[in-house]
Coordinates of C-alpha atoms in Angstrom, one line a residue:
Chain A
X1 CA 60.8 -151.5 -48.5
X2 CA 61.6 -153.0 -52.2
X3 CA 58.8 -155.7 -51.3
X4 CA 56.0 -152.8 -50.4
X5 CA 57.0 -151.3 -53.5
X6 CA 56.0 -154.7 -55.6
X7 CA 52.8 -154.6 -53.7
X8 CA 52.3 -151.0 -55.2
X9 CA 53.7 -151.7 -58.7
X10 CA 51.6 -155.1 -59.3
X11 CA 48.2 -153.2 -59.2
X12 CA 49.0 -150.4 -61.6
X13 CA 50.9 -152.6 -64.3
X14 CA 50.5 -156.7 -63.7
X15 CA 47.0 -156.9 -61.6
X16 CA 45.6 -153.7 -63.1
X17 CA 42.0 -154.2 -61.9
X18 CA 40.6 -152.2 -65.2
X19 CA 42.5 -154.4 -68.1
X20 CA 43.9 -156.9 -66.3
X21 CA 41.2 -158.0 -63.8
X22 CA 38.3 -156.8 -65.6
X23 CA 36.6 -155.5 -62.3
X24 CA 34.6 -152.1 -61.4
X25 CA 33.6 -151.5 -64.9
X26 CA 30.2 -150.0 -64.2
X27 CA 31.4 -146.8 -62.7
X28 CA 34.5 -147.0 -65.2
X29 CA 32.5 -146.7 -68.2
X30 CA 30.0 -143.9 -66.7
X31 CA 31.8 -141.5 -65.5
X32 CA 34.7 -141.5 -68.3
X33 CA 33.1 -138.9 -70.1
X34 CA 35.5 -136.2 -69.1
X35 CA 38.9 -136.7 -67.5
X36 CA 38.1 -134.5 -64.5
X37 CA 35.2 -137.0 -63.4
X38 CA 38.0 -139.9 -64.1
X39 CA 40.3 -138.6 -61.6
X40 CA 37.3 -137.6 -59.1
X41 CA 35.8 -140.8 -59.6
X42 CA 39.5 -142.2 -59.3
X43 CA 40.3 -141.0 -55.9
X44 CA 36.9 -141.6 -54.3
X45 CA 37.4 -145.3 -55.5
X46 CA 41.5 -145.4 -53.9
X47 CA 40.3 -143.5 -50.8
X48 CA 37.7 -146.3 -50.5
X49 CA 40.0 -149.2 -51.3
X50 CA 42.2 -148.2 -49.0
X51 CA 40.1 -147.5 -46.2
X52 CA 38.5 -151.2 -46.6
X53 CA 41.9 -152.9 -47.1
X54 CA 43.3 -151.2 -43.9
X55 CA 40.3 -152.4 -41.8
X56 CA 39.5 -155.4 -43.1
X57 CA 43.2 -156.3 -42.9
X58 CA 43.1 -155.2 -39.1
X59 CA 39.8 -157.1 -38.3
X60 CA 40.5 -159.9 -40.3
X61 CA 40.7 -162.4 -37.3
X62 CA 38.1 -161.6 -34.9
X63 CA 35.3 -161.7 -38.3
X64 CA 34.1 -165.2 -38.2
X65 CA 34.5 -166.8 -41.5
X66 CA 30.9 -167.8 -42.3
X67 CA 29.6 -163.9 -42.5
X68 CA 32.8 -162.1 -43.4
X69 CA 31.1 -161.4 -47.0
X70 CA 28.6 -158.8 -45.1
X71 CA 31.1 -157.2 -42.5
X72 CA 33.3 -156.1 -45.2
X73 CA 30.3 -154.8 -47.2
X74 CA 30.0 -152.8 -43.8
X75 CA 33.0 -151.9 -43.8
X76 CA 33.4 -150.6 -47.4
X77 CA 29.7 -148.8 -47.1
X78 CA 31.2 -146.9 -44.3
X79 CA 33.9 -145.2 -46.3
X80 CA 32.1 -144.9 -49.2
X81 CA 29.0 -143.2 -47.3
X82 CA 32.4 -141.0 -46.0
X83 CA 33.0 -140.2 -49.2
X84 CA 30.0 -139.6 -50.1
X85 CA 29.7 -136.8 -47.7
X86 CA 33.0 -135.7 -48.3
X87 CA 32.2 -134.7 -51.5
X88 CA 29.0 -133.1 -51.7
X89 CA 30.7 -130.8 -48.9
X90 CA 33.7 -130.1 -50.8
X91 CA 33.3 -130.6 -54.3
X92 CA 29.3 -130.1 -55.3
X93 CA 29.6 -129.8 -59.0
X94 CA 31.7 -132.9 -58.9
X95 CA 29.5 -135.2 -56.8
X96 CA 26.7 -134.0 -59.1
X97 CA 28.4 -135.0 -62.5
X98 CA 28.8 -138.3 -60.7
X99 CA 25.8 -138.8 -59.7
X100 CA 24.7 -142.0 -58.3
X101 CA 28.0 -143.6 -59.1
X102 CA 29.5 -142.2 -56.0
X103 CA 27.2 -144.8 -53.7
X104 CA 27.4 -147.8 -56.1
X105 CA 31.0 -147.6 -55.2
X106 CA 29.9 -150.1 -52.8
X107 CA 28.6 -152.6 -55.3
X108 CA 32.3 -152.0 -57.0
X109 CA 33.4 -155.9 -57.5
X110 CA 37.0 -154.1 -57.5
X111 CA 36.9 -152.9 -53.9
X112 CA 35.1 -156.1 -52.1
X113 CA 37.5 -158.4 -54.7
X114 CA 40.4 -157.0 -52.9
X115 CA 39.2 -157.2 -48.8
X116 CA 38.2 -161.0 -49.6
X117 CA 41.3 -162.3 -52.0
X118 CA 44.0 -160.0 -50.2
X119 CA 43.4 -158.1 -47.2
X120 CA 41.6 -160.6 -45.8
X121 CA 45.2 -162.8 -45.8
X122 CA 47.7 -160.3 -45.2
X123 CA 49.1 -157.9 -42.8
X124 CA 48.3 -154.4 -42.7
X125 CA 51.3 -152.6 -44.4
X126 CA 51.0 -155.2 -47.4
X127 CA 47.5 -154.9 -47.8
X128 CA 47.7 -150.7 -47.4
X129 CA 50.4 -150.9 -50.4
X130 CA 48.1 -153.4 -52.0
X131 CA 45.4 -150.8 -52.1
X132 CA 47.3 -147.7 -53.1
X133 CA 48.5 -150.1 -56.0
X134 CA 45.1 -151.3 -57.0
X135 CA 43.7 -147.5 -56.8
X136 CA 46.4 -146.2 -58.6
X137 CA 46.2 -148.8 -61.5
X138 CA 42.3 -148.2 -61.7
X139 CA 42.8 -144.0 -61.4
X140 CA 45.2 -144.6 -64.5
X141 CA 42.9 -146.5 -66.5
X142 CA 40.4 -144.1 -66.1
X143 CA 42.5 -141.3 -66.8
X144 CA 43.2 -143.0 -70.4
X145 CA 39.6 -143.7 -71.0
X146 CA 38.5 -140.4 -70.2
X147 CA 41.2 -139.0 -71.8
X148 CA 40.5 -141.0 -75.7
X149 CA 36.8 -139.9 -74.8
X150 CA 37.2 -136.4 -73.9
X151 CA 40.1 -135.9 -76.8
X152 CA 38.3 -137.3 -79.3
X153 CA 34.7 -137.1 -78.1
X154 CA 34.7 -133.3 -77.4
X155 CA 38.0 -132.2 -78.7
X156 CA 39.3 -131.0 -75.4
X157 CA 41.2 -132.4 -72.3
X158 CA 40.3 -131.1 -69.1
X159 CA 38.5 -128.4 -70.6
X160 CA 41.0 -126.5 -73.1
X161 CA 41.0 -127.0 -76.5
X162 CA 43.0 -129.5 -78.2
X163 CA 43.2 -128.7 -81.6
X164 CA 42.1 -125.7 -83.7
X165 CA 39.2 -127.4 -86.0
X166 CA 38.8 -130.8 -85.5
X167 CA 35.3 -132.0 -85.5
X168 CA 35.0 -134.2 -82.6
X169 CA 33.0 -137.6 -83.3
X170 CA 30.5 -137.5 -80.8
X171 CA 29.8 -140.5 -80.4
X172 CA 33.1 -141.5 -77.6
X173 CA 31.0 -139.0 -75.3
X174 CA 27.9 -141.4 -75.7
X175 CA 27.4 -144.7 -73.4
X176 CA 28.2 -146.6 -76.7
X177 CA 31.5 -144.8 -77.4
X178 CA 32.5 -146.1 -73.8
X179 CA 32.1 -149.6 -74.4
X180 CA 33.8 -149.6 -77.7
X181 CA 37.2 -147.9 -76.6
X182 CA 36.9 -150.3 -73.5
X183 CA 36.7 -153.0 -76.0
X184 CA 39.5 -151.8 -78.3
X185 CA 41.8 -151.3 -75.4
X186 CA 41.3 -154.7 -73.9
X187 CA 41.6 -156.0 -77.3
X188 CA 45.0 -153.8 -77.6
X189 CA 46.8 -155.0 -74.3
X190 CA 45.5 -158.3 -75.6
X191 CA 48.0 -158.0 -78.0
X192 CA 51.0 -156.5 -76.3
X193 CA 50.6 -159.2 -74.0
X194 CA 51.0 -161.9 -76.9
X195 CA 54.0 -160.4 -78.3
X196 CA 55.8 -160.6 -75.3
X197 CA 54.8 -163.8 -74.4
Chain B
X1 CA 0.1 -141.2 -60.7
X2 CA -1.2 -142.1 -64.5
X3 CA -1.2 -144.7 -67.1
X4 CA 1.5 -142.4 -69.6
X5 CA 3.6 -142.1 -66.3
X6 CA 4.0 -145.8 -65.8
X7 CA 4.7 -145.9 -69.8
X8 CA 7.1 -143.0 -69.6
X9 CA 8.9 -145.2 -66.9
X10 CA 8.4 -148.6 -68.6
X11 CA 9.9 -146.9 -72.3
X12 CA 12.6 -145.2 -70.5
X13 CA 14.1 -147.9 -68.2
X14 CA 14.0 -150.3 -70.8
X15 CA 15.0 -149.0 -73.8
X16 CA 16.2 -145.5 -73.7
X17 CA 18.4 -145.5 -70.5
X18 CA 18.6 -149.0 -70.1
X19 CA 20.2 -150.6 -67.3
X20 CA 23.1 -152.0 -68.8
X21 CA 23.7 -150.3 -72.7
X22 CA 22.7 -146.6 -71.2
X23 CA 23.6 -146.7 -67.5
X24 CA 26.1 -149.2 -67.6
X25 CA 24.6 -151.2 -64.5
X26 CA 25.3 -154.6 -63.9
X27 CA 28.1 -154.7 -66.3
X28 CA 30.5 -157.9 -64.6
X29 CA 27.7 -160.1 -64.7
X30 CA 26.3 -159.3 -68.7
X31 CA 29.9 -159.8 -69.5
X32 CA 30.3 -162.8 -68.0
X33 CA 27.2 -164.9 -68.2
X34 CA 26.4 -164.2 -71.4
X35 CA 28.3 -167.1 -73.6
X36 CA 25.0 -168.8 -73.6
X37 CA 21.1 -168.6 -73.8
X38 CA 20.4 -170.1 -70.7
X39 CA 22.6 -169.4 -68.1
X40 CA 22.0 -166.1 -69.1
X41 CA 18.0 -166.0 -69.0
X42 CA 18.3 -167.8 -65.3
X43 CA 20.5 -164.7 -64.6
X44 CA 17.8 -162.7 -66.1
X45 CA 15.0 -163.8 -63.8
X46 CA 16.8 -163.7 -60.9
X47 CA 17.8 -160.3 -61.3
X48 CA 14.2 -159.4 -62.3
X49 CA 13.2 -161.2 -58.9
X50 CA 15.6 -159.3 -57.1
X51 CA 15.7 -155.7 -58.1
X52 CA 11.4 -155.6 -58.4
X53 CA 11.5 -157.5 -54.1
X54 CA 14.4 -154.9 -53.5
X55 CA 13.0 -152.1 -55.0
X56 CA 9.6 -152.5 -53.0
X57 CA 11.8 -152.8 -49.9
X58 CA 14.2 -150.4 -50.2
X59 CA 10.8 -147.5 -50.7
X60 CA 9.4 -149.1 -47.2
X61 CA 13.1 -148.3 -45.7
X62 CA 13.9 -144.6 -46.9
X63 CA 10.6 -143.7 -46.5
X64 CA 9.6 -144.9 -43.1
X65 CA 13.1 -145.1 -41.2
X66 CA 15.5 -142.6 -43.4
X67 CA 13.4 -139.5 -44.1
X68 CA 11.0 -139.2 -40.7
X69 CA 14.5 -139.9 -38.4
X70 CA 16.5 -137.4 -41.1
X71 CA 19.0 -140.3 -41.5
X72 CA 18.6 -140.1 -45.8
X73 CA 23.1 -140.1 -45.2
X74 CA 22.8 -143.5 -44.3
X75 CA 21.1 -145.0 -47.6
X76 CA 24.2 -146.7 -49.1
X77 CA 24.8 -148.5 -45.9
X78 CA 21.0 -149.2 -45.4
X79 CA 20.3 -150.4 -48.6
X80 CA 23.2 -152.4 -49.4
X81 CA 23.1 -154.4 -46.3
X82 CA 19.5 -154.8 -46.7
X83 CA 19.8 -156.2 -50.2
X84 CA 22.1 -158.6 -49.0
X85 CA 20.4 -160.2 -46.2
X86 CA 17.4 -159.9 -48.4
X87 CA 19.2 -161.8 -51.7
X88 CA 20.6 -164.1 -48.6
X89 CA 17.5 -165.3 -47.3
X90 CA 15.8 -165.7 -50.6
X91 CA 18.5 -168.2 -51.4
X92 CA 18.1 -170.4 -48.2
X93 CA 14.7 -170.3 -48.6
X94 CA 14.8 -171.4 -52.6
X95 CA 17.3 -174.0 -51.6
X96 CA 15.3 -175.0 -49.0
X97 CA 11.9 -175.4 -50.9
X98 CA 12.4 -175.7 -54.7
X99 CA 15.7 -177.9 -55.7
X100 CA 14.5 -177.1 -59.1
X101 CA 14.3 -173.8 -58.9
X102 CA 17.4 -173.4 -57.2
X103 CA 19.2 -175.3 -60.1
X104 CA 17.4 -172.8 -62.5
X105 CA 18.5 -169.4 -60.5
X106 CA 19.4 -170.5 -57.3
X107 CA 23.1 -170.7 -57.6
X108 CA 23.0 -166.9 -59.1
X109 CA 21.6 -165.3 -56.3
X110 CA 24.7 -164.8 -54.2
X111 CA 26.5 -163.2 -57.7
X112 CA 23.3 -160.1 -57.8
X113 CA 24.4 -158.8 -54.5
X114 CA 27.3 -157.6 -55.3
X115 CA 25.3 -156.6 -58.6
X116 CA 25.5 -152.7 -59.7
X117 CA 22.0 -153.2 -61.5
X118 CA 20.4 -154.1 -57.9
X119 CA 21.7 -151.0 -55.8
X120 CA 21.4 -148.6 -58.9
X121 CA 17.9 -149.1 -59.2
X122 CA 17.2 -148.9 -55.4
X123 CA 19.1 -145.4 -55.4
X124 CA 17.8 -144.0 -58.6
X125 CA 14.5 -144.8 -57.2
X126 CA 15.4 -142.7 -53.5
X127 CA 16.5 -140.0 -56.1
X128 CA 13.4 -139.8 -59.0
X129 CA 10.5 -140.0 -56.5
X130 CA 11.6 -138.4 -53.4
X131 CA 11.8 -135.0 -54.0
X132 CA 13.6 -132.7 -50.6
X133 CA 12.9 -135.5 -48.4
X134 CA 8.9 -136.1 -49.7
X135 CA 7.8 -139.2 -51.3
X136 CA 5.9 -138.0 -54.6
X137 CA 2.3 -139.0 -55.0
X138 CA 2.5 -142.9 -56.1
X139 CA 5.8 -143.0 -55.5
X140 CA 5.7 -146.4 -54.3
X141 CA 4.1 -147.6 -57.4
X142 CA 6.1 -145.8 -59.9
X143 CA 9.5 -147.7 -57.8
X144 CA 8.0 -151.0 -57.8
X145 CA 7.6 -150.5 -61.2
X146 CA 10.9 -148.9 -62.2
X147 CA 12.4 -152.2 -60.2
X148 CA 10.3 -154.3 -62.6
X149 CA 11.1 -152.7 -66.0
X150 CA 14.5 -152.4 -65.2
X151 CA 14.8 -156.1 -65.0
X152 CA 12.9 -156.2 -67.8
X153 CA 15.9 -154.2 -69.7
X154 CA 18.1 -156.2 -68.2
X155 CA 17.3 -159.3 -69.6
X156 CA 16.2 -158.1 -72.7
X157 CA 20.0 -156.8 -73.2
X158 CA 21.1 -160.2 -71.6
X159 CA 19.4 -162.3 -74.0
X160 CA 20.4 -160.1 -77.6
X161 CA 23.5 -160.4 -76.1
X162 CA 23.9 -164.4 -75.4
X163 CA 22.3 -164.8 -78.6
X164 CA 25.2 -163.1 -80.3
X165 CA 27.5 -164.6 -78.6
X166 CA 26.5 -168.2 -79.1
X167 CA 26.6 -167.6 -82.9
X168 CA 30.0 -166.4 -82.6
X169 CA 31.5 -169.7 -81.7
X170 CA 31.3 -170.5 -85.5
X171 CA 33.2 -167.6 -86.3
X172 CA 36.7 -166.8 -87.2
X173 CA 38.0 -164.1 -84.6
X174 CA 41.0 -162.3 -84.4
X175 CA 43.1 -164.4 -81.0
X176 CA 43.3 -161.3 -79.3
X177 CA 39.8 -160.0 -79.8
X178 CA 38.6 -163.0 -77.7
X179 CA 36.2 -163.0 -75.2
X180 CA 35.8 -159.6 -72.9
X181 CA 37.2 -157.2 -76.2
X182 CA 34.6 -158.6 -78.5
X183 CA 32.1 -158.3 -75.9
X184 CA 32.5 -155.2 -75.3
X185 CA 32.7 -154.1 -79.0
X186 CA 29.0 -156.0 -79.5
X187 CA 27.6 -153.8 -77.0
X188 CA 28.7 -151.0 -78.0
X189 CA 27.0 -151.9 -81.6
X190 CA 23.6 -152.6 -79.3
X191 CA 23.7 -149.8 -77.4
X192 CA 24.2 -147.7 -80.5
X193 CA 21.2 -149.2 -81.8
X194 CA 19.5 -148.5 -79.0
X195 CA 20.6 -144.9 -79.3
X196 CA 17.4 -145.2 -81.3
X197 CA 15.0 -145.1 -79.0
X198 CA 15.7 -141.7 -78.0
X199 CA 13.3 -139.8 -80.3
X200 CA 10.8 -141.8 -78.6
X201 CA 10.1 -139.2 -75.7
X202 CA 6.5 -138.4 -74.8

């Protein structure tokens, strides 16, 4: 059990595909706008990284090496064409705020990154915990990012009111307000990293 | 279909909402290729290549398989796996033919199909000019050329950016700004400049 619970831990703290990786920026940096869309755009992303790492991790010996890069692009279209549906039957307003970053899921380097350099080599359970981890890590960065963005880019979080007058620079909402708190917080683990090292 | 429509589509895709500053498209790759001037224009022309071929192919697909047999749920599946085989084959065949174009883009190719810029385009397309399942009048055109300009903005971000970059390795910068933070912080300077395109709407 301790050893599934690694799996988990290393993709939300050690592995974490946002900072640590650097991988699935595109949709990261979109949709962080508000942090509802980060969690929607969150769990779309771990329900598809899950889904893949489970087949792949089942299939993985009867896919002949030589075209394994397109079955698991097969594989991860399928759940995220899932999802896809999924969401414009359940949650309309969400799907539209998300736009098309809900099918580019599949072109996320985050979800294929993990079905060829782990799921691809290990057993099922490993590579389900490995997935949940990986999701996890990438829902939490994108609950941070959203959440600088929305705080100080609209003065709310999750739609109520932060503080009582605080004019909010509105510029984090903007696509250029993304990459600089990307930047800043790279640059800021950067750091934490080299103090404990 | 009109001459200010094809200029409303070439301003917009390459400056106002362009690919990478505005829509954040093809992100991995601008980030990593850019350290230098030409790796990253290679990069440049092979996405060009590819998102104008699969932009052409991708209107033949939804418009003559998806829509007639009501099957527009399967685009992200359709689309992806045809950009692959198609980004595939243009790489045997370029191996195959042209060592020395393959040394110039070549050894790219396999990186764009896993590249957000490539799919984006092909669904933004399916989305601007099909409207409740009906191709708009020059719809074809105005993709093809959506596909084109958007390489366009894609390597006209690539090469500001690799530009930058290569000046940088004179300068002084703080250890743990290095790399990915700094490059990230530079594009967020372009695409702020860029924010000045806006007022250019017709």
């Amino acid at each position: 059990m301790k050893k599934f619970f690694n799996e988990f831990l290393r993709g939300i703290a050690k592995e974490n595909p946002t900072f640590v990786l650097v991988l699935g920026l595109c949709p990261t940096l979109a949709v962080s706008v508000s942090v509802i869309n980060g969690i929607g755009m969150g769990i779309a992303a771990t329900f598809v990284l899950l889904g893949s790492n489970i087949i792949v991790a089942v299939i993985k010996n009867s896919i002949p090496q030589r075209i394994r890069i397109p079955c698991y692009i097969v594989v991860i279209a399928t759940f995220v064409t899932v999802t896809e549906m999924l969401m414009k039957a359940y949650s309309p307003a969400l799907d539209r705020s998300l736009g098309i970053y809900v099918p580019l899921i599949v072109v996320n380097c985050m979800v294929l990154g993990r079905a060829e350099a782990y799921a691809s080599k290990n057993t099922v359970m490993n590579s389900f915990f490995d997935g949940l981890g990986m999701g996890v890590g990438f829902t939490l960065a994108l609950i941070l990012i959203s959440g600088i963005r929305e705080a100080l880019g609209a003065g709310t979080i999750l739609g109520h009111r932060l503080f009582a007058s605080f004019e909010p620079a509105f510029i984090l909402g903007m696509p250029s307000g993304a990459l600089l708190v990307i930047g800043l917080l790279l640059g800021f683990f950067n750091v934490l990293k080299g103090r404990k090292a | 279909m009109s001459a200010s429509q094809f200029l409303t589509i070439f301003i917009s895709a390459v400056f106002i909402y362009n690919v990478i500053l505005s829509r954040f498209l093809g992100l991995c790759s601008f980030v990593a290729i850019s350290k230098e001037t030409k790796p990253a224009l290679s990069m440049s022309l092979a996405v060009m290549f590819v998102t104008t071929m699969s932009s052409i192919i991708t209107w033949f697909i939804y418009r003559f398989l998806l829509i007639p047999f009501d099957l527009t749920y399967l685009r992200t599946i359709s689309f992806i796996l045809v950009i692959a085989t198609f980004v595939q084959f243009v790489e045997m065949v370029v191996r195959k033919t042209n060592p020395a174009m393959y040394r110039l883009f070549g050894i790219y190719l396999p990186l764009i199909t896993v590249n957000c810029a490539v799919m984006g385009v092909a669904v933004l397309n399916s989305d601007m000019f099909f409207i409740n399942g009906r191709a708009l009048p020059g719809s074809f055109w105005y993709s093809a050329f959506q596909g084109v300009c958007a390489g366009l903005g894609y390597a006209l971000a690539m090469l500001l950016m690799s530009g930058i970059r290569e000046r940088l390795d004179l300068c002084n910068i703080p250890e743990s700004l290095k790399d990915f933070p700094l490059a990230f912080i530079i594009a967020s300077i372009m695409s702020l400049s860029f924010l000045g395109f806006n007022g250019f709407k017709f």
